[in-house]
mmCIF file of C-alpha atoms in Angstrom:
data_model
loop_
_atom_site.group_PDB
_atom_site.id
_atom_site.type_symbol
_atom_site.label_atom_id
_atom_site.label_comp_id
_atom_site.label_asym_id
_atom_site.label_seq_id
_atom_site.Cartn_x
_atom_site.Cartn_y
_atom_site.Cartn_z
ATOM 1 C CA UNK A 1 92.310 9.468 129.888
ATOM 2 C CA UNK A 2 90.167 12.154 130.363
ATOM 3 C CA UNK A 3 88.783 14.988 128.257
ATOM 4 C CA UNK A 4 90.088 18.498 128.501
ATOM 5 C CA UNK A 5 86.629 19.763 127.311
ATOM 6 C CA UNK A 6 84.719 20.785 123.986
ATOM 7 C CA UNK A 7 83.046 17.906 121.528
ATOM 8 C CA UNK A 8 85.570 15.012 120.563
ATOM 9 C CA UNK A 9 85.872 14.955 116.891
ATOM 10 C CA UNK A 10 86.649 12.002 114.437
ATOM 11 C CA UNK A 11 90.122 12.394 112.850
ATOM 12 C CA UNK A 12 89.778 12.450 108.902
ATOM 13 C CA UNK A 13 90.601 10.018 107.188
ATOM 14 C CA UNK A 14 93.489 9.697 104.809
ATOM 15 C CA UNK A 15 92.700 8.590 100.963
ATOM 16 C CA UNK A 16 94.627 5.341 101.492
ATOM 17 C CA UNK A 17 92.418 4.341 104.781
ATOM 18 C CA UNK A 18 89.562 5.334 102.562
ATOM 19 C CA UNK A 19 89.966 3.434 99.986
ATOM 20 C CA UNK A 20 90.491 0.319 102.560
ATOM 21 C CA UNK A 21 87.387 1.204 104.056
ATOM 22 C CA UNK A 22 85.385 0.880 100.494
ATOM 23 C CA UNK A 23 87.083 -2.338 99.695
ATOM 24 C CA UNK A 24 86.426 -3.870 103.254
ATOM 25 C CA UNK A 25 82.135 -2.505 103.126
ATOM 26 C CA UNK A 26 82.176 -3.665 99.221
ATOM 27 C CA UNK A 27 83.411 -7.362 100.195
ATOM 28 C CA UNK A 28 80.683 -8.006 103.045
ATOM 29 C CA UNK A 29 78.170 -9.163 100.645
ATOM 30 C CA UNK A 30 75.822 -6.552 101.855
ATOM 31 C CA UNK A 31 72.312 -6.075 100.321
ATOM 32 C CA UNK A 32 73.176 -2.814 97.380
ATOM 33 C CA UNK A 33 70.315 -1.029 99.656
ATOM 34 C CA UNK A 34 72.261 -1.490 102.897
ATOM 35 C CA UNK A 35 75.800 -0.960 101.573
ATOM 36 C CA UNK A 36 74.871 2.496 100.115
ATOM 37 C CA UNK A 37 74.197 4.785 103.015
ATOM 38 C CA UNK A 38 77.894 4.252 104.185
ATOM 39 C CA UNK A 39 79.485 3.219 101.326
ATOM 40 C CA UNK A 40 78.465 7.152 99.297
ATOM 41 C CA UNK A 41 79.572 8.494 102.483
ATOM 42 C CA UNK A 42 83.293 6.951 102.199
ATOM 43 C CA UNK A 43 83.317 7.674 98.618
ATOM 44 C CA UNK A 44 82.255 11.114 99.065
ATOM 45 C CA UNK A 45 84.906 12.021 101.410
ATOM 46 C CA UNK A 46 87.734 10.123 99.374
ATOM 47 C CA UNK A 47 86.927 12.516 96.024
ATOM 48 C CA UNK A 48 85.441 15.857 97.923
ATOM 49 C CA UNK A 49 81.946 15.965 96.949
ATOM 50 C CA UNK A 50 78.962 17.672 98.397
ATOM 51 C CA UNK A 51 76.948 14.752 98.566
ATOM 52 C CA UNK A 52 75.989 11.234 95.997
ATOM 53 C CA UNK A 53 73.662 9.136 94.900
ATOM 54 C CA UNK A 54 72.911 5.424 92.840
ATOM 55 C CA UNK A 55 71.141 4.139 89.920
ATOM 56 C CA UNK A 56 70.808 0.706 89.608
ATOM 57 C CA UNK A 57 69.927 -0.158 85.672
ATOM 58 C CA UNK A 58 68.724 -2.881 84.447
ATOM 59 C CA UNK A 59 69.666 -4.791 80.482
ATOM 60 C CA UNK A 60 67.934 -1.728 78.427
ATOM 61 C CA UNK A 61 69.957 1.151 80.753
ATOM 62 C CA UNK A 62 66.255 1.605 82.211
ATOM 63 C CA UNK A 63 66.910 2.855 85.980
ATOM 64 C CA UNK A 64 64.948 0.256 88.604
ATOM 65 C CA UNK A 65 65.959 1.557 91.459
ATOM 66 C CA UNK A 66 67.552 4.849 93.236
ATOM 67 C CA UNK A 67 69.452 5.661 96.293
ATOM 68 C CA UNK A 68 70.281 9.448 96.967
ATOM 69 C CA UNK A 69 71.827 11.131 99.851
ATOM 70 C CA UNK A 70 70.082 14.078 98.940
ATOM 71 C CA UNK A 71 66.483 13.900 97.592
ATOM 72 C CA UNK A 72 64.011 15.954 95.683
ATOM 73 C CA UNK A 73 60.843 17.144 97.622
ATOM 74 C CA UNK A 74 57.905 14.908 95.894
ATOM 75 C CA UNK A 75 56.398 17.791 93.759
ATOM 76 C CA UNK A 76 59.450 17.905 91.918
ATOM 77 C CA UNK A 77 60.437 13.920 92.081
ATOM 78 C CA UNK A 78 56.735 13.899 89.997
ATOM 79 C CA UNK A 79 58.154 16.375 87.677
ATOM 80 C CA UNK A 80 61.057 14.502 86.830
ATOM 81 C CA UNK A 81 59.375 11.337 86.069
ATOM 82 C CA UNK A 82 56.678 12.735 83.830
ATOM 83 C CA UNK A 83 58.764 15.491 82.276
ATOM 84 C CA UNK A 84 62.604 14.709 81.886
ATOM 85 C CA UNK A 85 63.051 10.810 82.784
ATOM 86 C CA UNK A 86 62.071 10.331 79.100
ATOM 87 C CA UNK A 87 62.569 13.260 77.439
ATOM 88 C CA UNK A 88 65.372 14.382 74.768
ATOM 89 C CA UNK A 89 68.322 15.259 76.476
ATOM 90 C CA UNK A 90 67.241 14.795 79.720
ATOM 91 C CA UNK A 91 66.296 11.237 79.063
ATOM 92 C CA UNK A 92 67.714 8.697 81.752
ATOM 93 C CA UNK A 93 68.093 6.045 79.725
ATOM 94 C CA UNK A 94 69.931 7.958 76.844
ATOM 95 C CA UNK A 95 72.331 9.754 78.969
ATOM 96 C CA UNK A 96 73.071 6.702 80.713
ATOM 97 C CA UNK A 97 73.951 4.203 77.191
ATOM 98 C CA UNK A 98 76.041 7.379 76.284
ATOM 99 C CA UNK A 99 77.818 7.415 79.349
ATOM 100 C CA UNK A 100 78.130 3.322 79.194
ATOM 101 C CA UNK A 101 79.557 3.473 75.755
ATOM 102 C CA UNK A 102 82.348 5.699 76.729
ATOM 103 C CA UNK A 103 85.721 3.537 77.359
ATOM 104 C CA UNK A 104 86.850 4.910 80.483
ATOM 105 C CA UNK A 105 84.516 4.252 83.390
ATOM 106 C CA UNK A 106 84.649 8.086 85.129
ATOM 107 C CA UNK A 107 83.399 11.227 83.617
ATOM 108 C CA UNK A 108 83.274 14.501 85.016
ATOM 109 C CA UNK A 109 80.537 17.100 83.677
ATOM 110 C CA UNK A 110 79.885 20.908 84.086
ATOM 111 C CA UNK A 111 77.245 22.244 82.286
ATOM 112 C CA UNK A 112 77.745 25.473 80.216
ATOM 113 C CA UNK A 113 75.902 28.180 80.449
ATOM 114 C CA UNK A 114 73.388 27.350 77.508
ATOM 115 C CA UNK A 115 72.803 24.200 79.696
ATOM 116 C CA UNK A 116 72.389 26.272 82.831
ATOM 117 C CA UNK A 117 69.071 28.364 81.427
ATOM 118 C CA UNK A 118 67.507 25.000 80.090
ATOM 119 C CA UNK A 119 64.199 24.379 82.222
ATOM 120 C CA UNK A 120 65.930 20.506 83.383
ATOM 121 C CA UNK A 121 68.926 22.443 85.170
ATOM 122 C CA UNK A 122 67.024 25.066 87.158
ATOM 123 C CA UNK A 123 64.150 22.539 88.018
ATOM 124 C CA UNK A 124 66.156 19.374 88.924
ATOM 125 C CA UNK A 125 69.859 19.916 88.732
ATOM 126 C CA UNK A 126 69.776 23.349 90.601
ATOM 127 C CA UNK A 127 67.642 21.774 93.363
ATOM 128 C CA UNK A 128 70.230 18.995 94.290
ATOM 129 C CA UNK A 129 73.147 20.942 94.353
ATOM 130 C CA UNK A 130 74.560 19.451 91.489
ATOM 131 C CA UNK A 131 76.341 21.754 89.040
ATOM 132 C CA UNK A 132 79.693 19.863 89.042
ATOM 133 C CA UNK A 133 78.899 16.068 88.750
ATOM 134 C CA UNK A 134 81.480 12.883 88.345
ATOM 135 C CA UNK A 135 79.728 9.968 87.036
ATOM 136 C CA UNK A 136 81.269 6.321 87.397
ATOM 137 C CA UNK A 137 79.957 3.333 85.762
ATOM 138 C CA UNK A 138 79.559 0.286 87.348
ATOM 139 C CA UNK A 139 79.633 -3.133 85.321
ATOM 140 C CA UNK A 140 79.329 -6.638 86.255
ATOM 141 C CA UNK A 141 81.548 -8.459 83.709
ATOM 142 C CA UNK A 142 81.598 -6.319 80.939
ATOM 143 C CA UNK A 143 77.756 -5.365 81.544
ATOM 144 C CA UNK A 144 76.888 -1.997 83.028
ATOM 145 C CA UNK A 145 74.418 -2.420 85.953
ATOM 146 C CA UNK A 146 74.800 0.928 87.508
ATOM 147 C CA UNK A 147 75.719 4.842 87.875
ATOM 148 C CA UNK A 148 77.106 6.477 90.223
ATOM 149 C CA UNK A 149 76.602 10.237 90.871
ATOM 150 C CA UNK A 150 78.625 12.596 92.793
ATOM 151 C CA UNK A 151 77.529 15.919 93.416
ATOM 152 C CA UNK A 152 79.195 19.688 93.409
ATOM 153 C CA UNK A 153 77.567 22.662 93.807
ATOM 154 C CA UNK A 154 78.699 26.190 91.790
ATOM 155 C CA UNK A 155 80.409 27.762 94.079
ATOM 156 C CA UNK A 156 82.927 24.809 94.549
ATOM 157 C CA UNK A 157 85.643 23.641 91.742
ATOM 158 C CA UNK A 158 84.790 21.522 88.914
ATOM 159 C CA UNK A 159 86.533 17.930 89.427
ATOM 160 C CA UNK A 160 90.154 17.264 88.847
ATOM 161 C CA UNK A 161 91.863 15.126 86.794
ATOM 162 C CA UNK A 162 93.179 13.552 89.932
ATOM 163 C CA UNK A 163 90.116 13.143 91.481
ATOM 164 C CA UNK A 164 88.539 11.135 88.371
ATOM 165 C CA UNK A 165 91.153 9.023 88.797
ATOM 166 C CA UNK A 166 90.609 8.330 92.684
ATOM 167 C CA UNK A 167 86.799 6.974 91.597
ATOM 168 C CA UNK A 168 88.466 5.299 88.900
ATOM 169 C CA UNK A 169 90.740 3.163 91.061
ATOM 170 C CA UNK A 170 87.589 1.866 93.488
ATOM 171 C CA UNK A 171 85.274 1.236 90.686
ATOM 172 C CA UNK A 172 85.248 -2.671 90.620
ATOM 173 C CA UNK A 173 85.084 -2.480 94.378
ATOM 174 C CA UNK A 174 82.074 -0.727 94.155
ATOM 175 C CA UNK A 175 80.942 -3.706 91.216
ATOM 176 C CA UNK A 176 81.306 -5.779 93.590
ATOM 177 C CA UNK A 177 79.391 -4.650 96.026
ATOM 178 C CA UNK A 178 76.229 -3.984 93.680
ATOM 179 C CA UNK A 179 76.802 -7.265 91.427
ATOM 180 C CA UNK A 180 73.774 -9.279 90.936
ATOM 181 C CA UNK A 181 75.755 -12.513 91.760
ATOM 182 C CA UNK A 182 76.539 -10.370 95.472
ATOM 183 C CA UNK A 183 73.161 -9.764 95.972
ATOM 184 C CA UNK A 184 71.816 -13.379 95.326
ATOM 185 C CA UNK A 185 74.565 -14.889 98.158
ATOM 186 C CA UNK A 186 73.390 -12.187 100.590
ATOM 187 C CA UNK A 187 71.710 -13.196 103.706
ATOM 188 C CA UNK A 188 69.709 -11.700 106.090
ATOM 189 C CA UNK A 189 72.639 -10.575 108.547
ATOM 190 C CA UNK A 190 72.150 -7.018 109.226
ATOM 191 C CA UNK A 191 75.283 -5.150 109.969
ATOM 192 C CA UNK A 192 76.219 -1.743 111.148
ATOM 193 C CA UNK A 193 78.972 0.297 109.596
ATOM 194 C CA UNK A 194 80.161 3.418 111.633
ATOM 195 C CA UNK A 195 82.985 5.928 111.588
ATOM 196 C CA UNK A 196 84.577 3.958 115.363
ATOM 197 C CA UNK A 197 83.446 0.923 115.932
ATOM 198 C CA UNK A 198 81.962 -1.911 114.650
ATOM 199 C CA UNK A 199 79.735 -5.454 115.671
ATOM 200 C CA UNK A 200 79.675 -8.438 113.388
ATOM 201 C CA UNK A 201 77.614 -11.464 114.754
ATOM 202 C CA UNK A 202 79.721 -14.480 113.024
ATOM 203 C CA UNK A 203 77.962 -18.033 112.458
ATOM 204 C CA UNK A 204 80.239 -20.864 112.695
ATOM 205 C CA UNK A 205 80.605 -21.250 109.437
#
């Protein structure tokens, strides 16, 4: 069949096709670098958010590594390390255990408008886009080993009730993805993820 003109666009997808999709990229024992580019992307669609990034953690809730769809330009990356990553409210590591210790695994955050003139906001937050954010931890039995970040600017609406759920629900497929025990099985099988069509070169075994 042939087109009638004008770019061919991809058909959205519906939250249950979604949430297939995670579950299917989260079970191919993918490297946690190489799952996140498409992974965020399916996530971000399924709850609406501008864009999404991941902190793996180690025992001590000390981030060791960082995957953002968005990133800071390396002035203010700098800035962020030597000013805020371990300072008072800002601190990774203490918003992070607070956010572990919490029993549900999703939370969503706006900041008020105190926390809007503070010097962290305008310098990092502002910069990313990220005045609505939904956090979900992610634990390998019982353990946390990893945050997830989704990211809303102002002008859009703070995250529903609904929506926390939706990140809820795919949590421990994203665990799975990121576990340790995942990562230490992986091979060196590359694999390409894309909205149409994918290859998978299969061994034998």
């Amino acid at each position: 069949a042939g087109r009638t003109g004008g770019t061919a666009t991809a058909s959205r997808q519906t939250p249950a096709q979604l949430r297939v999709h995670i579950r299917q990229l989260c079970c191919l024992g993918l490297p946690g670098e190489q799952l996140m580019p498409p992974l965020l992307k399916a996530v971000r669609e399924l709850v609406g958010a501008d864009s999404a990034a991941f902190f793996w953690v180690d025992a001590q809730g000390e981030m060791t590594k960082l995957y953002s769809e968005k990133t800071l330009p390396e002035p203010v990356m700098k800035v962020y390390f030597e000013r805020y990553y371990d300072s008072g409210e800002s601190a990774f590591r203490r918003a992070f255990i607070e956010r572990a210790s919490r029993p549900e695994p999703v939370m969503a955050v706006t900041p008020s408008e105190e926390a809007e003139r503070s010097p962290y906001y305008n310098d990092i937050m502002r910069q990313l886009g990220a005045h609505h954010v939904l956090y979900g931890i992610v634990r390998e039995q019982g353990q946390a080993i990893g945050q997830l970040s989704l990211y809303r600017s102002k002008r859009a609406r703070p995250y529903s009730v609904a929506q926390q759920q939706e990140l809820a629900s795919i949590i421990h497929y994203i665990a799975r993805g990121v576990s340790r025990r995942a990562a230490a099985v992986a091979g060196d099988v590359a694999f390409l993820d894309a909205a149409d069509d994918a290859v998978f070169l299969m061994r034998a075994d």
